[in-house]
Amino acid sequence: MKKAIIIIFLSIVTFLFFVFAFVQGKLHNVKANVKEHNPEISKVESINNLGGWGEWFLEYSLEVVIDGEKYRVWTYGDGEITEKIPLE
């Protein structure tokens, strides 16, 4: 019984690790795509996923620095900015 609980626990931890690694990899790819398609962006300060689990098209919101000023931009992950607003 104790061995089965340990195996189940380790399986859950392993699954959660792979989900976390997949999500972090996806966010890294979105950052790279945005910087690649928009060379005027000098830094990506933060990124948030606006979609939820199971949604077909995920949208991302990023806080970026362009010419020393902060902007909030939105993209679908392909690097093309759909909207941009200044912050502060």
PDB file of C-alpha atoms in Angstrom:
ATOM      1  CA  MET A   1       0.000   0.000   0.000  1.00  0.00           C
ATOM      2  CA  LYS A   2       2.761   2.428   0.961  1.00  0.00           C
ATOM      3  CA  LYS A   3       4.669   1.641  -2.241  1.00  0.00           C
ATOM      4  CA  ALA A   4       1.578   2.355  -4.378  1.00  0.00           C
ATOM      5  CA  ILE A   5       1.071   5.753  -2.714  1.00  0.00           C
ATOM      6  CA  ILE A   6       4.705   6.677  -3.360  1.00  0.00           C
ATOM      7  CA  ILE A   7       4.422   5.637  -7.025  1.00  0.00           C
ATOM      8  CA  ILE A   8       1.217   7.657  -7.485  1.00  0.00           C
ATOM      9  CA  PHE A   9       2.762  10.693  -5.773  1.00  0.00           C
ATOM     10  CA  LEU A  10       5.913  10.525  -7.913  1.00  0.00           C
ATOM     11  CA  SER A  11       3.791  10.136 -11.055  1.00  0.00           C
ATOM     12  CA  ILE A  12       1.791  13.263 -10.198  1.00  0.00           C
ATOM     13  CA  VAL A  13       4.945  15.265  -9.429  1.00  0.00           C
ATOM     14  CA  THR A  14       6.548  14.140 -12.696  1.00  0.00           C
ATOM     15  CA  PHE A  15       3.424  15.065 -14.676  1.00  0.00           C
ATOM     16  CA  LEU A  16       3.247  18.516 -13.049  1.00  0.00           C
ATOM     17  CA  PHE A  17       6.941  19.093 -13.786  1.00  0.00           C
ATOM     18  CA  PHE A  18       6.448  18.346 -17.483  1.00  0.00           C
ATOM     19  CA  VAL A  19       3.369  20.597 -17.678  1.00  0.00           C
ATOM     20  CA  PHE A  20       5.307  23.425 -16.009  1.00  0.00           C
ATOM     21  CA  ALA A  21       8.272  22.926 -18.368  1.00  0.00           C
ATOM     22  CA  PHE A  22       5.949  22.940 -21.408  1.00  0.00           C
ATOM     23  CA  VAL A  23       4.245  26.179 -20.325  1.00  0.00           C
ATOM     24  CA  GLN A  24       7.570  27.896 -19.618  1.00  0.00           C
ATOM     25  CA  GLY A  25       8.910  26.762 -22.994  1.00  0.00           C
ATOM     26  CA  LYS A  26       5.820  28.138 -24.748  1.00  0.00           C
ATOM     27  CA  LEU A  27       6.195  31.513 -22.994  1.00  0.00           C
ATOM     28  CA  HIS A  28       9.863  31.630 -23.969  1.00  0.00           C
ATOM     29  CA  ASN A  29       8.939  30.967 -27.616  1.00  0.00           C
ATOM     30  CA  VAL A  30       6.363  33.772 -27.569  1.00  0.00           C
ATOM     31  CA  LYS A  31       8.949  36.208 -26.157  1.00  0.00           C
ATOM     32  CA  ALA A  32      11.448  35.168 -28.827  1.00  0.00           C
ATOM     33  CA  ASN A  33       8.858  35.542 -31.617  1.00  0.00           C
ATOM     34  CA  VAL A  34       7.841  39.017 -30.441  1.00  0.00           C
ATOM     35  CA  LYS A  35      11.453  40.208 -30.238  1.00  0.00           C
ATOM     36  CA  GLU A  36      12.265  38.665 -33.630  1.00  0.00           C
ATOM     37  CA  HIS A  37       9.322  40.280 -35.458  1.00  0.00           C
ATOM     38  CA  ASN A  38       9.669  43.630 -33.661  1.00  0.00           C
ATOM     39  CA  PRO A  39      13.328  44.701 -33.485  1.00  0.00           C
ATOM     40  CA  GLU A  40      12.351  48.028 -31.874  1.00  0.00           C
ATOM     41  CA  ILE A  41      11.585  46.118 -28.645  1.00  0.00           C
ATOM     42  CA  SER A  42      14.665  46.238 -26.459  1.00  0.00           C
ATOM     43  CA  LYS A  43      13.340  44.214 -23.511  1.00  0.00           C
ATOM     44  CA  VAL A  44      10.383  42.022 -22.564  1.00  0.00           C
ATOM     45  CA  GLU A  45       9.727  42.676 -18.881  1.00  0.00           C
ATOM     46  CA  SER A  46       6.773  40.351 -18.309  1.00  0.00           C
ATOM     47  CA  ILE A  47       4.414  38.037 -20.132  1.00  0.00           C
ATOM     48  CA  ASN A  48       0.972  36.727 -19.226  1.00  0.00           C
ATOM     49  CA  ASN A  49      -1.189  34.109 -20.887  1.00  0.00           C
ATOM     50  CA  LEU A  50      -4.713  35.452 -21.363  1.00  0.00           C
ATOM     51  CA  GLY A  51      -6.226  32.171 -22.497  1.00  0.00           C
ATOM     52  CA  GLY A  52      -7.181  29.184 -20.444  1.00  0.00           C
ATOM     53  CA  TRP A  53      -6.703  25.458 -20.595  1.00  0.00           C
ATOM     54  CA  GLY A  54      -8.119  23.921 -23.732  1.00  0.00           C
ATOM     55  CA  GLU A  55      -8.623  27.138 -25.670  1.00  0.00           C
ATOM     56  CA  TRP A  56      -7.706  26.843 -29.313  1.00  0.00           C
ATOM     57  CA  PHE A  57      -6.227  30.331 -29.809  1.00  0.00           C
ATOM     58  CA  LEU A  58      -4.245  31.628 -26.873  1.00  0.00           C
ATOM     59  CA  GLU A  59      -3.528  35.323 -26.547  1.00  0.00           C
ATOM     60  CA  TYR A  60      -0.588  36.767 -24.665  1.00  0.00           C
ATOM     61  CA  SER A  61      -0.068  40.125 -23.000  1.00  0.00           C
ATOM     62  CA  LEU A  62       3.493  41.406 -22.697  1.00  0.00           C
ATOM     63  CA  GLU A  63       5.032  44.404 -20.980  1.00  0.00           C
ATOM     64  CA  VAL A  64       7.873  45.592 -23.219  1.00  0.00           C
ATOM     65  CA  VAL A  65      10.351  48.454 -23.461  1.00  0.00           C
ATOM     66  CA  ILE A  66      10.496  50.390 -26.745  1.00  0.00           C
ATOM     67  CA  ASP A  67      12.890  53.362 -26.946  1.00  0.00           C
ATOM     68  CA  GLY A  68      13.067  53.542 -23.144  1.00  0.00           C
ATOM     69  CA  GLU A  69       9.279  53.650 -22.690  1.00  0.00           C
ATOM     70  CA  LYS A  70       7.071  50.833 -21.386  1.00  0.00           C
ATOM     71  CA  TYR A  71       4.195  49.491 -23.448  1.00  0.00           C
ATOM     72  CA  ARG A  72       1.617  46.757 -23.034  1.00  0.00           C
ATOM     73  CA  VAL A  73       1.325  44.692 -26.221  1.00  0.00           C
ATOM     74  CA  TRP A  74      -0.891  41.773 -27.211  1.00  0.00           C
ATOM     75  CA  THR A  75      -0.083  38.895 -29.551  1.00  0.00           C
ATOM     76  CA  TYR A  76      -1.370  35.452 -30.451  1.00  0.00           C
ATOM     77  CA  GLY A  77       2.111  33.970 -30.041  1.00  0.00           C
ATOM     78  CA  ASP A  78       3.284  34.390 -33.614  1.00  0.00           C
ATOM     79  CA  GLY A  79       5.164  37.615 -32.838  1.00  0.00           C
ATOM     80  CA  GLU A  80       2.754  39.921 -34.655  1.00  0.00           C
ATOM     81  CA  ILE A  81       1.518  42.634 -32.283  1.00  0.00           C
ATOM     82  CA  THR A  82      -2.268  43.025 -32.409  1.00  0.00           C
ATOM     83  CA  GLU A  83      -2.503  46.029 -30.072  1.00  0.00           C
ATOM     84  CA  LYS A  84      -0.115  48.340 -28.207  1.00  0.00           C
ATOM     85  CA  ILE A  85      -0.780  50.897 -25.455  1.00  0.00           C
ATOM     86  CA  PRO A  86       1.709  53.036 -23.503  1.00  0.00           C
ATOM     87  CA  LEU A  87       2.073  52.489 -19.746  1.00  0.00           C
ATOM     88  CA  GLU A  88       2.617  55.194 -17.116  1.00  0.00           C
TER      89      GLU A  88
END
